[in-house]
Amino acid sequence: MRRVGGLLGLALLVALWWLLADLHIDGGTIPSPWRVLHTMYTDGWALYGPNFRVTASGALQGFAWGNGLAIALAILVMLVPPIESLATQLAILSYCTPLLALGPIILVVFGGRTPTVFLAAMYCFFTTMVGTVSGLRSADRTSLDLVRAYGGGRWQQLRRVQLIAALPNTLAALKIAAPSAVLGAIIGEYLGGIDSGIGVALTAAQTSYNVPRTWGMALAAAALAGIGYAAVALVARLVAPWTAQEVRS
């Protein structure tokens, strides 16, 4: 039923898009879906393939770094509670700081594709850390007391109880982080200093006023974000199938 609802929503969205294109809203800057798909077919894999791979690579690296650091910091908070205030402030700072202001600084200092990876990681960090900390704290108190009664310390409680309890929240956060990493990577590409990627191709299409290609690149970015979300969801289902019911409940 959920899949039928999703397909129906997608069909309605495409119908609305087609209607707005036929009505020439905003001076005809909204091309029809058919025109966009035709342009994408004409441009072909020669344009989309390399740019898609480059952006996916940057997003994947940022996803790994950002989530790895977030999960590590969340675990450290559980093992060393006094640092929680500092860790929380760090997470909030990463979330509230205008990343477009940091990006040019990273570009000047490191150059290359570092800003792409950096922004992708920053877009992941806050969500995953908060989700993981929340999950670690959701552990059953009776189970924690049982481990403590048998002489287990914080590490044993973490390893035997809290990490398992945190899986639903952490995996849910990772699903959100996957599209966020794609967004961060594309914004990093907008800063310049590189010659390929979906962000670069979008900028080039906008500069040349190629509206259908701009929409095509936007669809490619949405597809990449969707693939990232679906991939994490599949891994979650394979690694911890019981979390799907826990998240829904």
PDB file of C-alpha atoms in Angstrom:
ATOM      1  CA  MET A   1       0.000   0.000   0.000  1.00  0.00           C
ATOM      2  CA  ARG A   2       2.847   2.374   0.803  1.00  0.00           C
ATOM      3  CA  ARG A   3       4.414   1.664  -2.599  1.00  0.00           C
ATOM      4  CA  VAL A   4       1.136   2.380  -4.365  1.00  0.00           C
ATOM      5  CA  GLY A   5       0.867   5.654  -2.490  1.00  0.00           C
ATOM      6  CA  GLY A   6       4.434   6.546  -3.445  1.00  0.00           C
ATOM      7  CA  LEU A   7       3.825   5.791  -7.135  1.00  0.00           C
ATOM      8  CA  LEU A   8       0.605   7.799  -7.038  1.00  0.00           C
ATOM      9  CA  GLY A   9       2.403  10.750  -5.472  1.00  0.00           C
ATOM     10  CA  LEU A  10       5.126  10.564  -8.133  1.00  0.00           C
ATOM     11  CA  ALA A  11       2.516  10.455 -10.903  1.00  0.00           C
ATOM     12  CA  LEU A  12       0.767  13.515  -9.473  1.00  0.00           C
ATOM     13  CA  LEU A  13       4.080  15.365  -9.222  1.00  0.00           C
ATOM     14  CA  VAL A  14       4.908  14.623 -12.872  1.00  0.00           C
ATOM     15  CA  ALA A  15       1.398  15.677 -13.918  1.00  0.00           C
ATOM     16  CA  LEU A  16       1.783  18.972 -12.042  1.00  0.00           C
ATOM     17  CA  TRP A  17       5.193  19.494 -13.648  1.00  0.00           C
ATOM     18  CA  TRP A  18       3.717  18.903 -17.098  1.00  0.00           C
ATOM     19  CA  LEU A  19       0.833  21.292 -16.393  1.00  0.00           C
ATOM     20  CA  LEU A  20       3.166  24.083 -15.264  1.00  0.00           C
ATOM     21  CA  ALA A  21       5.284  23.558 -18.385  1.00  0.00           C
ATOM     22  CA  ASP A  22       2.232  23.750 -20.672  1.00  0.00           C
ATOM     23  CA  LEU A  23       1.061  26.914 -18.956  1.00  0.00           C
ATOM     24  CA  HIS A  24       4.512  28.506 -19.607  1.00  0.00           C
ATOM     25  CA  ILE A  25       4.848  29.527 -15.975  1.00  0.00           C
ATOM     26  CA  ASP A  26       7.639  32.018 -15.262  1.00  0.00           C
ATOM     27  CA  GLY A  27       8.373  32.757 -18.903  1.00  0.00           C
ATOM     28  CA  GLY A  28       8.781  29.161 -19.992  1.00  0.00           C
ATOM     29  CA  THR A  29      11.659  28.379 -17.638  1.00  0.00           C
ATOM     30  CA  ILE A  30       9.946  25.104 -16.721  1.00  0.00           C
ATOM     31  CA  PRO A  31      10.518  22.628 -19.569  1.00  0.00           C
ATOM     32  CA  SER A  32       8.223  19.658 -20.012  1.00  0.00           C
ATOM     33  CA  PRO A  33       9.286  16.280 -18.620  1.00  0.00           C
ATOM     34  CA  TRP A  34       9.531  14.925 -22.161  1.00  0.00           C
ATOM     35  CA  ARG A  35      11.860  17.731 -23.213  1.00  0.00           C
ATOM     36  CA  VAL A  36      14.087  17.165 -20.196  1.00  0.00           C
ATOM     37  CA  LEU A  37      14.236  13.403 -20.802  1.00  0.00           C
ATOM     38  CA  HIS A  38      14.977  13.964 -24.488  1.00  0.00           C
ATOM     39  CA  THR A  39      17.832  16.317 -23.593  1.00  0.00           C
ATOM     40  CA  MET A  40      19.203  13.794 -21.117  1.00  0.00           C
ATOM     41  CA  TYR A  41      19.048  11.088 -23.788  1.00  0.00           C
ATOM     42  CA  THR A  42      20.782  13.362 -26.308  1.00  0.00           C
ATOM     43  CA  ASP A  43      23.526  14.318 -23.848  1.00  0.00           C
ATOM     44  CA  GLY A  44      23.909  10.657 -22.965  1.00  0.00           C
ATOM     45  CA  TRP A  45      26.235   8.843 -20.622  1.00  0.00           C
ATOM     46  CA  ALA A  46      29.207  10.780 -21.989  1.00  0.00           C
ATOM     47  CA  LEU A  47      28.006  13.825 -20.029  1.00  0.00           C
ATOM     48  CA  TYR A  48      26.167  12.273 -17.104  1.00  0.00           C
ATOM     49  CA  GLY A  49      28.398   9.280 -16.422  1.00  0.00           C
ATOM     50  CA  PRO A  50      31.687  11.010 -15.466  1.00  0.00           C
ATOM     51  CA  ASN A  51      29.939  13.806 -13.534  1.00  0.00           C
ATOM     52  CA  PHE A  52      27.725  11.299 -11.719  1.00  0.00           C
ATOM     53  CA  ARG A  53      30.710   9.161 -10.703  1.00  0.00           C
ATOM     54  CA  VAL A  54      32.744  12.128  -9.469  1.00  0.00           C
ATOM     55  CA  THR A  55      29.942  13.506  -7.301  1.00  0.00           C
ATOM     56  CA  ALA A  56      29.091  10.041  -5.988  1.00  0.00           C
ATOM     57  CA  SER A  57      32.732   9.508  -5.021  1.00  0.00           C
ATOM     58  CA  GLY A  58      32.920  12.804  -3.123  1.00  0.00           C
ATOM     59  CA  ALA A  59      29.585  12.184  -1.402  1.00  0.00           C
ATOM     60  CA  LEU A  60      30.641   8.663  -0.399  1.00  0.00           C
ATOM     61  CA  GLN A  61      33.930   9.879   1.093  1.00  0.00           C
ATOM     62  CA  GLY A  62      32.148  12.633   2.992  1.00  0.00           C
ATOM     63  CA  PHE A  63      29.485  10.177   4.142  1.00  0.00           C
ATOM     64  CA  ALA A  64      32.160   7.859   5.520  1.00  0.00           C
ATOM     65  CA  TRP A  65      34.142  10.596   7.267  1.00  0.00           C
ATOM     66  CA  GLY A  66      31.187  12.531   8.667  1.00  0.00           C
ATOM     67  CA  ASN A  67      29.282   9.530   9.960  1.00  0.00           C
ATOM     68  CA  GLY A  68      32.400   7.788  11.217  1.00  0.00           C
ATOM     69  CA  LEU A  69      33.375  10.808  13.295  1.00  0.00           C
ATOM     70  CA  ALA A  70      29.789  11.318  14.492  1.00  0.00           C
ATOM     71  CA  ILE A  71      29.394   7.727  15.672  1.00  0.00           C
ATOM     72  CA  ALA A  72      32.839   7.730  17.285  1.00  0.00           C
ATOM     73  CA  LEU A  73      32.058  10.935  19.166  1.00  0.00           C
ATOM     74  CA  ALA A  74      28.664   9.594  20.281  1.00  0.00           C
ATOM     75  CA  ILE A  75      30.337   6.467  21.659  1.00  0.00           C
ATOM     76  CA  LEU A  76      32.951   8.599  23.399  1.00  0.00           C
ATOM     77  CA  VAL A  77      30.170  10.590  25.054  1.00  0.00           C
ATOM     78  CA  MET A  78      28.788   7.370  26.531  1.00  0.00           C
ATOM     79  CA  LEU A  79      32.198   6.266  27.793  1.00  0.00           C
ATOM     80  CA  VAL A  80      33.262   9.690  29.089  1.00  0.00           C
ATOM     81  CA  PRO A  81      30.051  11.540  30.121  1.00  0.00           C
ATOM     82  CA  PRO A  82      31.816  14.803  31.187  1.00  0.00           C
ATOM     83  CA  ILE A  83      32.620  15.597  27.541  1.00  0.00           C
ATOM     84  CA  GLU A  84      28.954  15.519  26.529  1.00  0.00           C
ATOM     85  CA  SER A  85      28.541  19.282  26.776  1.00  0.00           C
ATOM     86  CA  LEU A  86      31.581  19.895  24.571  1.00  0.00           C
ATOM     87  CA  ALA A  87      30.481  17.260  22.049  1.00  0.00           C
ATOM     88  CA  THR A  88      26.972  18.708  21.874  1.00  0.00           C
ATOM     89  CA  GLN A  89      28.308  22.211  21.312  1.00  0.00           C
ATOM     90  CA  LEU A  90      30.564  20.875  18.564  1.00  0.00           C
ATOM     91  CA  ALA A  91      27.633  19.163  16.855  1.00  0.00           C
ATOM     92  CA  ILE A  92      25.455  22.276  17.078  1.00  0.00           C
ATOM     93  CA  LEU A  93      28.307  24.397  15.751  1.00  0.00           C
ATOM     94  CA  SER A  94      28.725  22.091  12.768  1.00  0.00           C
ATOM     95  CA  TYR A  95      24.996  22.346  12.089  1.00  0.00           C
ATOM     96  CA  CYS A  96      24.620  26.109  12.478  1.00  0.00           C
ATOM     97  CA  THR A  97      27.835  27.302  10.843  1.00  0.00           C
ATOM     98  CA  PRO A  98      27.218  28.624   7.312  1.00  0.00           C
ATOM     99  CA  LEU A  99      29.115  25.975   5.392  1.00  0.00           C
ATOM    100  CA  LEU A 100      29.274  28.112   2.261  1.00  0.00           C
ATOM    101  CA  ALA A 101      31.473  30.459   4.281  1.00  0.00           C
ATOM    102  CA  LEU A 102      33.801  27.630   5.340  1.00  0.00           C
ATOM    103  CA  GLY A 103      33.967  26.078   1.878  1.00  0.00           C
ATOM    104  CA  PRO A 104      36.069  28.812   0.222  1.00  0.00           C
ATOM    105  CA  ILE A 105      38.505  28.733   3.155  1.00  0.00           C
ATOM    106  CA  ILE A 106      38.931  24.966   2.759  1.00  0.00           C
ATOM    107  CA  LEU A 107      39.346  25.450  -0.982  1.00  0.00           C
ATOM    108  CA  VAL A 108      42.116  28.026  -0.513  1.00  0.00           C
ATOM    109  CA  VAL A 109      43.939  25.989   2.133  1.00  0.00           C
ATOM    110  CA  PHE A 110      43.684  22.498   0.643  1.00  0.00           C
ATOM    111  CA  GLY A 111      42.455  22.955  -2.917  1.00  0.00           C
ATOM    112  CA  GLY A 112      41.184  20.187  -5.179  1.00  0.00           C
ATOM    113  CA  ARG A 113      38.156  18.196  -4.099  1.00  0.00           C
ATOM    114  CA  THR A 114      38.679  18.599  -0.364  1.00  0.00           C
ATOM    115  CA  PRO A 115      35.792  21.114  -0.013  1.00  0.00           C
ATOM    116  CA  THR A 116      33.457  18.597  -1.656  1.00  0.00           C
ATOM    117  CA  VAL A 117      34.320  15.883   0.846  1.00  0.00           C
ATOM    118  CA  PHE A 118      34.409  18.357   3.749  1.00  0.00           C
ATOM    119  CA  LEU A 119      30.943  19.781   3.091  1.00  0.00           C
ATOM    120  CA  ALA A 120      29.483  16.320   2.497  1.00  0.00           C
ATOM    121  CA  ALA A 121      30.897  15.214   5.858  1.00  0.00           C
ATOM    122  CA  MET A 122      29.619  18.312   7.667  1.00  0.00           C
ATOM    123  CA  TYR A 123      26.114  17.829   6.303  1.00  0.00           C
ATOM    124  CA  CYS A 124      26.085  14.305   7.780  1.00  0.00           C
ATOM    125  CA  PHE A 125      27.682  14.940  11.138  1.00  0.00           C
ATOM    126  CA  PHE A 126      24.937  16.526  13.258  1.00  0.00           C
ATOM    127  CA  THR A 127      22.088  14.205  12.285  1.00  0.00           C
ATOM    128  CA  THR A 128      24.092  11.034  12.829  1.00  0.00           C
ATOM    129  CA  MET A 129      25.612  12.114  16.124  1.00  0.00           C
ATOM    130  CA  VAL A 130      22.273  13.142  17.615  1.00  0.00           C
ATOM    131  CA  GLY A 131      20.603   9.980  16.363  1.00  0.00           C
ATOM    132  CA  THR A 132      23.356   7.733  17.688  1.00  0.00           C
ATOM    133  CA  VAL A 133      23.449   9.382  21.124  1.00  0.00           C
ATOM    134  CA  SER A 134      19.670   9.101  21.342  1.00  0.00           C
ATOM    135  CA  GLY A 135      19.866   5.442  20.370  1.00  0.00           C
ATOM    136  CA  LEU A 136      22.607   4.649  22.861  1.00  0.00           C
ATOM    137  CA  ARG A 137      20.533   6.222  25.619  1.00  0.00           C
ATOM    138  CA  SER A 138      17.473   4.195  24.688  1.00  0.00           C
ATOM    139  CA  ALA A 139      19.079   0.990  25.987  1.00  0.00           C
ATOM    140  CA  ASP A 140      16.999  -1.017  28.443  1.00  0.00           C
ATOM    141  CA  ARG A 141      17.924  -0.064  31.997  1.00  0.00           C
ATOM    142  CA  THR A 142      17.356  -3.585  33.282  1.00  0.00           C
ATOM    143  CA  SER A 143      19.856  -4.988  30.788  1.00  0.00           C
ATOM    144  CA  LEU A 144      22.403  -2.347  31.755  1.00  0.00           C
ATOM    145  CA  ASP A 145      21.922  -3.142  35.451  1.00  0.00           C
ATOM    146  CA  LEU A 146      22.369  -6.840  34.719  1.00  0.00           C
ATOM    147  CA  VAL A 147      25.706  -6.226  32.994  1.00  0.00           C
ATOM    148  CA  ARG A 148      26.774  -4.028  35.912  1.00  0.00           C
ATOM    149  CA  ALA A 149      25.718  -6.714  38.399  1.00  0.00           C
ATOM    150  CA  TYR A 150      28.041  -9.178  36.690  1.00  0.00           C
ATOM    151  CA  GLY A 151      30.934  -6.765  37.047  1.00  0.00           C
ATOM    152  CA  GLY A 152      30.753  -5.110  33.654  1.00  0.00           C
ATOM    153  CA  GLY A 153      31.794  -1.497  33.278  1.00  0.00           C
ATOM    154  CA  ARG A 154      30.768   1.175  30.805  1.00  0.00           C
ATOM    155  CA  TRP A 155      32.592  -0.534  27.942  1.00  0.00           C
ATOM    156  CA  GLN A 156      30.806  -3.853  28.537  1.00  0.00           C
ATOM    157  CA  GLN A 157      27.457  -2.081  28.801  1.00  0.00           C
ATOM    158  CA  LEU A 158      28.182  -0.261  25.582  1.00  0.00           C
ATOM    159  CA  ARG A 159      29.321  -3.341  23.668  1.00  0.00           C
ATOM    160  CA  ARG A 160      26.689  -5.779  24.893  1.00  0.00           C
ATOM    161  CA  VAL A 161      23.611  -3.583  25.241  1.00  0.00           C
ATOM    162  CA  GLN A 162      23.817   0.007  24.047  1.00  0.00           C
ATOM    163  CA  LEU A 163      25.286  -0.534  20.582  1.00  0.00           C
ATOM    164  CA  ILE A 164      22.526  -2.994  19.742  1.00  0.00           C
ATOM    165  CA  ALA A 165      19.849  -0.710  21.174  1.00  0.00           C
ATOM    166  CA  ALA A 166      21.223   2.203  19.126  1.00  0.00           C
ATOM    167  CA  LEU A 167      20.930   0.419  15.771  1.00  0.00           C
ATOM    168  CA  PRO A 168      17.396   1.621  14.844  1.00  0.00           C
ATOM    169  CA  ASN A 169      18.134   5.287  15.543  1.00  0.00           C
ATOM    170  CA  THR A 170      21.611   5.170  14.023  1.00  0.00           C
ATOM    171  CA  LEU A 171      20.445   3.476  10.831  1.00  0.00           C
ATOM    172  CA  ALA A 172      17.557   5.934  10.522  1.00  0.00           C
ATOM    173  CA  ALA A 173      20.055   8.794  10.874  1.00  0.00           C
ATOM    174  CA  LEU A 174      22.316   7.241   8.232  1.00  0.00           C
ATOM    175  CA  LYS A 175      19.397   7.089   5.798  1.00  0.00           C
ATOM    176  CA  ILE A 176      18.919  10.841   6.221  1.00  0.00           C
ATOM    177  CA  ALA A 177      22.664  11.448   6.025  1.00  0.00           C
ATOM    178  CA  ALA A 178      23.010   9.787   2.608  1.00  0.00           C
ATOM    179  CA  PRO A 179      21.028  12.431   0.644  1.00  0.00           C
ATOM    180  CA  SER A 180      22.604  15.121   2.844  1.00  0.00           C
ATOM    181  CA  ALA A 181      26.066  13.963   1.766  1.00  0.00           C
ATOM    182  CA  VAL A 182      25.037  14.304  -1.885  1.00  0.00           C
ATOM    183  CA  LEU A 183      23.795  17.843  -1.224  1.00  0.00           C
ATOM    184  CA  GLY A 184      27.032  18.760   0.534  1.00  0.00           C
ATOM    185  CA  ALA A 185      29.147  17.333  -2.292  1.00  0.00           C
ATOM    186  CA  ILE A 186      27.221  19.276  -4.941  1.00  0.00           C
ATOM    187  CA  ILE A 187      27.484  22.521  -2.967  1.00  0.00           C
ATOM    188  CA  GLY A 188      31.220  21.893  -2.617  1.00  0.00           C
ATOM    189  CA  GLU A 189      31.465  21.544  -6.398  1.00  0.00           C
ATOM    190  CA  TYR A 190      29.713  24.881  -6.820  1.00  0.00           C
ATOM    191  CA  LEU A 191      32.659  26.579  -5.122  1.00  0.00           C
ATOM    192  CA  GLY A 192      34.888  25.937  -8.120  1.00  0.00           C
ATOM    193  CA  GLY A 193      38.457  24.713  -8.314  1.00  0.00           C
ATOM    194  CA  ILE A 194      37.395  21.481 -10.052  1.00  0.00           C
ATOM    195  CA  ASP A 195      36.319  20.660 -13.581  1.00  0.00           C
ATOM    196  CA  SER A 196      33.798  17.830 -13.174  1.00  0.00           C
ATOM    197  CA  GLY A 197      30.854  16.785 -11.064  1.00  0.00           C
ATOM    198  CA  ILE A 198      27.111  17.373 -11.073  1.00  0.00           C
ATOM    199  CA  GLY A 199      27.577  20.763  -9.413  1.00  0.00           C
ATOM    200  CA  VAL A 200      30.045  21.846 -12.085  1.00  0.00           C
ATOM    201  CA  ALA A 201      27.759  20.621 -14.877  1.00  0.00           C
ATOM    202  CA  LEU A 202      24.810  22.436 -13.286  1.00  0.00           C
ATOM    203  CA  THR A 203      26.788  25.663 -13.167  1.00  0.00           C
ATOM    204  CA  ALA A 204      27.823  25.279 -16.806  1.00  0.00           C
ATOM    205  CA  ALA A 205      24.249  24.577 -17.907  1.00  0.00           C
ATOM    206  CA  GLN A 206      22.941  27.595 -16.001  1.00  0.00           C
ATOM    207  CA  THR A 207      25.653  29.838 -17.414  1.00  0.00           C
ATOM    208  CA  SER A 208      24.785  28.802 -20.978  1.00  0.00           C
ATOM    209  CA  TYR A 209      21.032  29.143 -20.258  1.00  0.00           C
ATOM    210  CA  ASN A 210      20.451  25.521 -21.194  1.00  0.00           C
ATOM    211  CA  VAL A 211      17.288  25.068 -19.136  1.00  0.00           C
ATOM    212  CA  PRO A 212      16.496  21.432 -20.054  1.00  0.00           C
ATOM    213  CA  ARG A 213      20.051  20.360 -19.245  1.00  0.00           C
ATOM    214  CA  THR A 214      19.878  22.207 -15.927  1.00  0.00           C
ATOM    215  CA  TRP A 215      16.724  20.277 -15.055  1.00  0.00           C
ATOM    216  CA  GLY A 216      18.349  17.072 -16.259  1.00  0.00           C
ATOM    217  CA  MET A 217      21.305  17.588 -13.942  1.00  0.00           C
ATOM    218  CA  ALA A 218      18.904  18.353 -11.101  1.00  0.00           C
ATOM    219  CA  LEU A 219      17.160  15.037 -11.779  1.00  0.00           C
ATOM    220  CA  ALA A 220      20.548  13.305 -11.793  1.00  0.00           C
ATOM    221  CA  ALA A 221      21.312  14.832  -8.391  1.00  0.00           C
ATOM    222  CA  ALA A 222      17.918  13.694  -7.060  1.00  0.00           C
ATOM    223  CA  ALA A 223      18.536  10.211  -8.448  1.00  0.00           C
ATOM    224  CA  LEU A 224      21.935  10.042  -6.743  1.00  0.00           C
ATOM    225  CA  ALA A 225      20.394  11.104  -3.431  1.00  0.00           C
ATOM    226  CA  GLY A 226      17.677   8.489  -3.840  1.00  0.00           C
ATOM    227  CA  ILE A 227      20.220   5.790  -4.620  1.00  0.00           C
ATOM    228  CA  GLY A 228      22.159   6.722  -1.499  1.00  0.00           C
ATOM    229  CA  TYR A 229      19.050   6.505   0.657  1.00  0.00           C
ATOM    230  CA  ALA A 230      17.999   3.188  -0.894  1.00  0.00           C
ATOM    231  CA  ALA A 231      21.492   1.716  -0.487  1.00  0.00           C
ATOM    232  CA  VAL A 232      21.613   2.538   3.227  1.00  0.00           C
ATOM    233  CA  ALA A 233      18.070   1.223   3.676  1.00  0.00           C
ATOM    234  CA  LEU A 234      19.063  -2.049   1.977  1.00  0.00           C
ATOM    235  CA  VAL A 235      22.157  -2.412   4.145  1.00  0.00           C
ATOM    236  CA  ALA A 236      20.046  -1.719   7.236  1.00  0.00           C
ATOM    237  CA  ARG A 237      17.553  -4.385   6.217  1.00  0.00           C
ATOM    238  CA  LEU A 238      20.317  -6.939   5.633  1.00  0.00           C
ATOM    239  CA  VAL A 239      22.410  -6.143   8.702  1.00  0.00           C
ATOM    240  CA  ALA A 240      19.612  -5.579  11.205  1.00  0.00           C
ATOM    241  CA  PRO A 241      16.251  -6.626   9.745  1.00  0.00           C
ATOM    242  CA  TRP A 242      14.464  -6.158  13.063  1.00  0.00           C
ATOM    243  CA  THR A 243      15.174  -2.405  13.024  1.00  0.00           C
ATOM    244  CA  ALA A 244      12.621  -1.789  10.289  1.00  0.00           C
ATOM    245  CA  GLN A 245       9.756  -2.758  12.593  1.00  0.00           C
ATOM    246  CA  GLU A 246      11.308  -0.817  15.484  1.00  0.00           C
ATOM    247  CA  VAL A 247      11.643   2.370  13.434  1.00  0.00           C
ATOM    248  CA  ARG A 248       8.021   2.096  12.173  1.00  0.00           C
ATOM    249  CA  SER A 249       6.742   1.536  15.687  1.00  0.00           C
TER     250      SER A 249
END
